[in-house]
């Protein structure tokens, strides 16, 4: 059941379809940017935790080495 519309109605439908397509494209782009930002924040947090753990491990081993050196010096 196809209806024939006037030329102005057809142009209006096409214009509305174009606007609607742009609207959905902008929403999708915004969602992709938000997703990228969230993944970047998660990666930053993971790397920060790994760095802090590595620094803590280095401090512990340096402290142990210093204590062992002092114990040998006595």
Backbone atoms as SQL, in Angstrom:
CREATE TABLE atoms (id INTEGER PRIMARY KEY, chain TEXT, resi INTEGER, resn TEXT, atom TEXT, x REAL, y REAL, z REAL);
INSERT INTO atoms VALUES
  (1, 'A', 1, 'UNK', 'N', 0.835, -1.174, 0.000),
  (2, 'A', 1, 'UNK', 'CA', 0.000, 0.000, 0.000),
  (3, 'A', 1, 'UNK', 'C', 0.884, 1.242, 0.000),
  (4, 'A', 2, 'UNK', 'N', 1.234, 1.712, -1.141),
  (5, 'A', 2, 'UNK', 'CA', 2.065, 2.904, -1.228),
  (6, 'A', 2, 'UNK', 'C', 1.192, 4.109, -1.515),
  (7, 'A', 3, 'UNK', 'N', 1.515, 5.169, -0.805),
  (8, 'A', 3, 'UNK', 'CA', 0.772, 6.403, -1.016),
  (9, 'A', 3, 'UNK', 'C', 1.660, 7.369, -1.767),
  (10, 'A', 4, 'UNK', 'N', 1.080, 8.156, -2.610),
  (11, 'A', 4, 'UNK', 'CA', 1.849, 9.180, -3.298),
  (12, 'A', 4, 'UNK', 'C', 1.615, 10.494, -2.580),
  (13, 'A', 5, 'UNK', 'N', 2.720, 11.145, -2.273),
  (14, 'A', 5, 'UNK', 'CA', 2.649, 12.418, -1.570),
  (15, 'A', 5, 'UNK', 'C', 2.965, 13.546, -2.531),
  (16, 'A', 6, 'UNK', 'N', 2.599, 14.724, -2.129),
  (17, 'A', 6, 'UNK', 'CA', 2.916, 15.897, -2.942),
  (18, 'A', 6, 'UNK', 'C', 4.425, 16.116, -2.923),
  (19, 'A', 7, 'UNK', 'N', 4.901, 16.908, -3.850),
  (20, 'A', 7, 'UNK', 'CA', 6.340, 17.175, -3.943),
  (21, 'A', 7, 'UNK', 'C', 6.867, 17.815, -2.668),
  (22, 'A', 8, 'UNK', 'N', 6.110, 18.745, -2.105),
  (23, 'A', 8, 'UNK', 'CA', 6.568, 19.406, -0.885),
  (24, 'A', 8, 'UNK', 'C', 6.617, 18.422, 0.280),
  (25, 'A', 9, 'UNK', 'N', 5.660, 17.525, 0.338),
  (26, 'A', 9, 'UNK', 'CA', 5.654, 16.502, 1.397),
  (27, 'A', 9, 'UNK', 'C', 6.851, 15.566, 1.217),
  (28, 'A', 10, 'UNK', 'N', 7.154, 15.186, -0.001),
  (29, 'A', 10, 'UNK', 'CA', 8.298, 14.316, -0.267),
  (30, 'A', 10, 'UNK', 'C', 9.600, 14.997, 0.146),
  (31, 'A', 11, 'UNK', 'N', 9.730, 16.282, -0.203),
  (32, 'A', 11, 'UNK', 'CA', 10.938, 17.025, 0.196),
  (33, 'A', 11, 'UNK', 'C', 11.036, 17.111, 1.715),
  (34, 'A', 12, 'UNK', 'N', 9.898, 17.342, 2.367),
  (35, 'A', 12, 'UNK', 'CA', 9.893, 17.431, 3.826),
  (36, 'A', 12, 'UNK', 'C', 10.292, 16.093, 4.446),
  (37, 'A', 13, 'UNK', 'N', 9.794, 15.005, 3.904),
  (38, 'A', 13, 'UNK', 'CA', 10.146, 13.671, 4.413),
  (39, 'A', 13, 'UNK', 'C', 11.638, 13.403, 4.236),
  (40, 'A', 14, 'UNK', 'N', 12.173, 13.779, 3.093),
  (41, 'A', 14, 'UNK', 'CA', 13.607, 13.588, 2.836),
  (42, 'A', 14, 'UNK', 'C', 14.439, 14.445, 3.788),
  (43, 'A', 15, 'UNK', 'N', 14.032, 15.703, 3.972),
  (44, 'A', 15, 'UNK', 'CA', 14.757, 16.594, 4.877),
  (45, 'A', 15, 'UNK', 'C', 14.710, 16.055, 6.306),
  (46, 'A', 16, 'UNK', 'N', 13.544, 15.580, 6.730),
  (47, 'A', 16, 'UNK', 'CA', 13.419, 15.015, 8.069),
  (48, 'A', 16, 'UNK', 'C', 14.300, 13.786, 8.217),
  (49, 'A', 17, 'UNK', 'N', 14.325, 12.944, 7.205),
  (50, 'A', 17, 'UNK', 'CA', 15.184, 11.754, 7.247),
  (51, 'A', 17, 'UNK', 'C', 16.648, 12.128, 7.363),
  (52, 'A', 18, 'UNK', 'N', 17.062, 13.173, 6.653),
  (53, 'A', 18, 'UNK', 'CA', 18.462, 13.629, 6.742),
  (54, 'A', 18, 'UNK', 'C', 18.787, 14.146, 8.128),
  (55, 'A', 19, 'UNK', 'N', 17.890, 14.931, 8.706),
  (56, 'A', 19, 'UNK', 'CA', 18.107, 15.461, 10.054),
  (57, 'A', 19, 'UNK', 'C', 18.156, 14.326, 11.062),
  (58, 'A', 20, 'UNK', 'N', 17.263, 13.385, 10.896),
  (59, 'A', 20, 'UNK', 'CA', 17.214, 12.244, 11.816),
  (60, 'A', 20, 'UNK', 'C', 18.497, 11.422, 11.719),
  (61, 'A', 21, 'UNK', 'N', 19.010, 11.220, 10.520),
  (62, 'A', 21, 'UNK', 'CA', 20.252, 10.483, 10.326),
  (63, 'A', 21, 'UNK', 'C', 21.413, 11.207, 11.011),
  (64, 'A', 22, 'UNK', 'N', 21.470, 12.528, 10.838),
  (65, 'A', 22, 'UNK', 'CA', 22.528, 13.308, 11.483),
  (66, 'A', 22, 'UNK', 'C', 22.426, 13.214, 12.999),
  (67, 'A', 23, 'UNK', 'N', 21.201, 13.270, 13.514),
  (68, 'A', 23, 'UNK', 'CA', 20.986, 13.196, 14.953),
  (69, 'A', 23, 'UNK', 'C', 21.504, 11.870, 15.501),
  (70, 'A', 24, 'UNK', 'N', 21.153, 10.772, 14.841),
  (71, 'A', 24, 'UNK', 'CA', 21.601, 9.469, 15.310),
  (72, 'A', 24, 'UNK', 'C', 23.106, 9.302, 15.150),
  (73, 'A', 25, 'UNK', 'N', 23.672, 9.879, 14.105),
  (74, 'A', 25, 'UNK', 'CA', 25.123, 9.811, 13.913),
  (75, 'A', 25, 'UNK', 'C', 25.844, 10.563, 15.030),
  (76, 'A', 26, 'UNK', 'N', 25.309, 11.722, 15.424),
  (77, 'A', 26, 'UNK', 'CA', 25.919, 12.491, 16.520),
  (78, 'A', 26, 'UNK', 'C', 25.827, 11.721, 17.838),
  (79, 'A', 27, 'UNK', 'N', 24.682, 11.098, 18.088),
  (80, 'A', 27, 'UNK', 'CA', 24.527, 10.309, 19.312),
  (81, 'A', 27, 'UNK', 'C', 25.510, 9.147, 19.338),
  (82, 'A', 28, 'UNK', 'N', 25.671, 8.484, 18.210),
  (83, 'A', 28, 'UNK', 'CA', 26.594, 7.350, 18.153),
  (84, 'A', 28, 'UNK', 'C', 28.023, 7.823, 18.373),
  (85, 'A', 29, 'UNK', 'N', 28.390, 8.966, 17.786),
  (86, 'A', 29, 'UNK', 'CA', 29.741, 9.510, 17.971),
  (87, 'A', 29, 'UNK', 'C', 29.967, 9.868, 19.432),
  (88, 'A', 30, 'UNK', 'N', 28.961, 10.458, 20.071),
  (89, 'A', 30, 'UNK', 'CA', 29.087, 10.820, 21.484),
  (90, 'A', 30, 'UNK', 'C', 29.252, 9.570, 22.344),
  (91, 'A', 31, 'UNK', 'N', 28.519, 8.518, 22.031),
  (92, 'A', 31, 'UNK', 'CA', 28.638, 7.267, 22.782),
  (93, 'A', 31, 'UNK', 'C', 30.029, 6.657, 22.603),
  (94, 'A', 32, 'UNK', 'N', 30.558, 6.726, 21.385),
  (95, 'A', 32, 'UNK', 'CA', 31.897, 6.198, 21.134),
  (96, 'A', 32, 'UNK', 'C', 32.949, 6.992, 21.910),
  (97, 'A', 33, 'UNK', 'N', 32.800, 8.319, 21.943),
  (98, 'A', 33, 'UNK', 'CA', 33.744, 9.143, 22.705),
  (99, 'A', 33, 'UNK', 'C', 33.681, 8.821, 24.192),
  (100, 'A', 34, 'UNK', 'N', 32.476, 8.647, 24.709),
  (101, 'A', 34, 'UNK', 'CA', 32.308, 8.307, 26.123),
  (102, 'A', 34, 'UNK', 'C', 32.931, 6.947, 26.417),
  (103, 'A', 35, 'UNK', 'N', 32.742, 6.003, 25.535),
  (104, 'A', 35, 'UNK', 'CA', 33.317, 4.673, 25.703),
  (105, 'A', 35, 'UNK', 'C', 34.847, 4.745, 25.694),
  (106, 'A', 36, 'UNK', 'N', 35.390, 5.521, 24.772),
  (107, 'A', 36, 'UNK', 'CA', 36.847, 5.687, 24.712),
  (108, 'A', 36, 'UNK', 'C', 37.382, 6.334, 25.985),
  (109, 'A', 37, 'UNK', 'N', 36.670, 7.336, 26.491),
  (110, 'A', 37, 'UNK', 'CA', 37.093, 8.006, 27.715),
  (111, 'A', 37, 'UNK', 'C', 37.073, 7.039, 28.899),
  (112, 'A', 38, 'UNK', 'N', 36.043, 6.221, 28.983),
  (113, 'A', 38, 'UNK', 'CA', 35.953, 5.261, 30.082),
  (114, 'A', 38, 'UNK', 'C', 37.066, 4.225, 30.007),
  (115, 'A', 39, 'UNK', 'N', 37.362, 3.747, 28.808),
  (116, 'A', 39, 'UNK', 'CA', 38.436, 2.758, 28.680),
  (117, 'A', 39, 'UNK', 'C', 39.781, 3.386, 28.987),
  (118, 'A', 40, 'UNK', 'N', 39.966, 4.657, 28.625),
  (119, 'A', 40, 'UNK', 'CA', 41.219, 5.341, 28.939),
  (120, 'A', 40, 'UNK', 'C', 41.364, 5.514, 30.452),
  (121, 'A', 41, 'UNK', 'N', 40.284, 5.867, 31.130),
  (122, 'A', 41, 'UNK', 'CA', 40.333, 6.006, 32.585),
  (123, 'A', 41, 'UNK', 'C', 40.634, 4.676, 33.252),
  (124, 'A', 42, 'UNK', 'N', 40.038, 3.606, 32.764),
  (125, 'A', 42, 'UNK', 'CA', 40.286, 2.282, 33.339),
  (126, 'A', 42, 'UNK', 'C', 41.744, 1.878, 33.137),
  (127, 'A', 43, 'UNK', 'N', 42.287, 2.148, 31.963),
  (128, 'A', 43, 'UNK', 'CA', 43.683, 1.812, 31.686),
  (129, 'A', 43, 'UNK', 'C', 44.608, 2.640, 32.560),
  (130, 'A', 44, 'UNK', 'N', 44.309, 3.919, 32.720),
  (131, 'A', 44, 'UNK', 'CA', 45.122, 4.782, 33.572),
  (132, 'A', 44, 'UNK', 'C', 45.123, 4.269, 35.005),
  (133, 'A', 45, 'UNK', 'N', 43.964, 3.881, 35.499),
  (134, 'A', 45, 'UNK', 'CA', 43.865, 3.356, 36.858),
  (135, 'A', 45, 'UNK', 'C', 44.672, 2.069, 37.007),
  (136, 'A', 46, 'UNK', 'N', 44.547, 1.180, 36.025),
  (137, 'A', 46, 'UNK', 'CA', 45.286, -0.086, 36.063),
  (138, 'A', 46, 'UNK', 'C', 46.797, 0.157, 36.042),
  (139, 'A', 47, 'UNK', 'N', 47.257, 1.075, 35.196),
  (140, 'A', 47, 'UNK', 'CA', 48.684, 1.379, 35.118),
  (141, 'A', 47, 'UNK', 'C', 49.187, 2.053, 36.397),
  (142, 'A', 48, 'UNK', 'N', 48.360, 2.925, 36.981),
  (143, 'A', 48, 'UNK', 'CA', 48.742, 3.582, 38.233),
  (144, 'A', 48, 'UNK', 'C', 48.906, 2.558, 39.352),
  (145, 'A', 49, 'UNK', 'N', 47.963, 1.618, 39.424),
  (146, 'A', 49, 'UNK', 'CA', 48.049, 0.581, 40.455),
  (147, 'A', 49, 'UNK', 'C', 49.288, -0.279, 40.250),
  (148, 'A', 50, 'UNK', 'N', 49.603, -0.598, 39.009),
  (149, 'A', 50, 'UNK', 'CA', 50.800, -1.403, 38.728),
  (150, 'A', 50, 'UNK', 'C', 52.061, -0.629, 39.106),
  (151, 'A', 51, 'UNK', 'N', 52.091, 0.668, 38.798),
  (152, 'A', 51, 'UNK', 'CA', 53.264, 1.486, 39.143),
  (153, 'A', 51, 'UNK', 'C', 53.432, 1.585, 40.658),
  (154, 'A', 52, 'UNK', 'N', 52.347, 1.804, 41.371),
  (155, 'A', 52, 'UNK', 'CA', 52.431, 1.905, 42.830),
  (156, 'A', 52, 'UNK', 'C', 52.880, 0.576, 43.445),
  (157, 'A', 53, 'UNK', 'N', 52.405, -0.520, 42.924),
  (158, 'A', 53, 'UNK', 'CA', 52.823, -1.830, 43.428),
  (159, 'A', 53, 'UNK', 'C', 54.306, -2.052, 43.162),
  (160, 'A', 54, 'UNK', 'N', 54.775, -1.671, 41.967),
  (161, 'A', 54, 'UNK', 'CA', 56.188, -1.818, 41.629),
  (162, 'A', 54, 'UNK', 'C', 57.053, -0.940, 42.530),
  (163, 'A', 55, 'UNK', 'N', 56.617, 0.311, 42.768),
  (164, 'A', 55, 'UNK', 'CA', 57.376, 1.202, 43.648),
  (165, 'A', 55, 'UNK', 'C', 57.425, 0.658, 45.069),
  (166, 'A', 56, 'UNK', 'N', 56.312, 0.118, 45.528),
  (167, 'A', 56, 'UNK', 'CA', 56.280, -0.461, 46.875),
  (168, 'A', 56, 'UNK', 'C', 57.244, -1.647, 46.961),
  (169, 'A', 57, 'UNK', 'N', 57.233, -2.482, 45.958),
  (170, 'A', 57, 'UNK', 'CA', 58.132, -3.633, 45.926),
  (171, 'A', 57, 'UNK', 'C', 59.587, -3.183, 45.922),
  (172, 'A', 58, 'UNK', 'N', 59.887, -2.149, 45.151),
  (173, 'A', 58, 'UNK', 'CA', 61.255, -1.624, 45.114),
  (174, 'A', 58, 'UNK', 'C', 61.675, -1.067, 46.472),
  (175, 'A', 59, 'UNK', 'N', 60.767, -0.371, 47.146),
  (176, 'A', 59, 'UNK', 'CA', 61.086, 0.167, 48.475),
  (177, 'A', 59, 'UNK', 'C', 61.352, -0.956, 49.472),
  (178, 'A', 60, 'UNK', 'N', 60.515, -1.992, 49.411),
  (179, 'A', 60, 'UNK', 'CA', 60.686, -3.114, 50.339),
  (180, 'A', 60, 'UNK', 'C', 62.023, -3.807, 50.100),
  (181, 'A', 61, 'UNK', 'N', 62.353, -4.045, 48.841),
  (182, 'A', 61, 'UNK', 'CA', 63.619, -4.725, 48.556),
  (183, 'A', 61, 'UNK', 'C', 64.810, -3.843, 48.903),
  (184, 'A', 62, 'UNK', 'N', 64.705, -2.526, 48.690),
  (185, 'A', 62, 'UNK', 'CA', 65.794, -1.619, 49.049),
  (186, 'A', 62, 'UNK', 'C', 65.969, -1.575, 50.561),
  (187, 'A', 63, 'UNK', 'N', 64.870, -1.566, 51.276),
  (188, 'A', 63, 'UNK', 'CA', 64.938, -1.557, 52.743),
  (189, 'A', 63, 'UNK', 'C', 65.557, -2.861, 53.248),
  (190, 'A', 64, 'UNK', 'N', 65.157, -3.975, 52.663),
  (191, 'A', 64, 'UNK', 'CA', 65.716, -5.267, 53.070),
  (192, 'A', 64, 'UNK', 'C', 67.210, -5.327, 52.789),
  (193, 'A', 65, 'UNK', 'N', 67.613, -4.805, 51.652),
  (194, 'A', 65, 'UNK', 'CA', 69.034, -4.802, 51.310),
  (195, 'A', 65, 'UNK', 'C', 69.810, -3.925, 52.277),
  (196, 'A', 66, 'UNK', 'N', 69.257, -2.778, 52.637),
  (197, 'A', 66, 'UNK', 'CA', 69.929, -1.875, 53.576),
  (198, 'A', 66, 'UNK', 'C', 70.043, -2.518, 54.948),
  (199, 'A', 67, 'UNK', 'N', 69.000, -3.187, 55.403),
  (200, 'A', 67, 'UNK', 'CA', 69.034, -3.871, 56.711),
  (201, 'A', 67, 'UNK', 'C', 70.070, -4.991, 56.680),
  (202, 'A', 68, 'UNK', 'N', 70.135, -5.753, 55.605),
  (203, 'A', 68, 'UNK', 'CA', 71.106, -6.831, 55.495),
  (204, 'A', 68, 'UNK', 'C', 72.518, -6.275, 55.474),
  (205, 'A', 69, 'UNK', 'N', 72.745, -5.149, 54.798),
  (206, 'A', 69, 'UNK', 'CA', 74.061, -4.536, 54.744),
  (207, 'A', 69, 'UNK', 'C', 74.495, -4.064, 56.110),
  (208, 'A', 70, 'UNK', 'N', 73.579, -3.460, 56.859),
  (209, 'A', 70, 'UNK', 'CA', 73.903, -2.989, 58.207),
  (210, 'A', 70, 'UNK', 'C', 74.200, -4.169, 59.134),
  (211, 'A', 71, 'UNK', 'N', 73.454, -5.257, 58.957),
  (212, 'A', 71, 'UNK', 'CA', 73.656, -6.426, 59.809),
  (213, 'A', 71, 'UNK', 'C', 75.035, -7.030, 59.523),
  (214, 'A', 72, 'UNK', 'N', 75.488, -7.051, 58.289),
  (215, 'A', 72, 'UNK', 'CA', 76.801, -7.586, 57.951),
  (216, 'A', 72, 'UNK', 'C', 77.906, -6.665, 58.458),
  (217, 'A', 73, 'UNK', 'N', 77.633, -5.369, 58.512),
  (218, 'A', 73, 'UNK', 'CA', 78.653, -4.405, 58.935),
  (219, 'A', 73, 'UNK', 'C', 78.926, -4.509, 60.434),
  (220, 'A', 74, 'UNK', 'N', 78.070, -5.071, 61.195),
  (221, 'A', 74, 'UNK', 'CA', 78.266, -5.153, 62.663),
  (222, 'A', 74, 'UNK', 'C', 79.099, -6.289, 63.043);
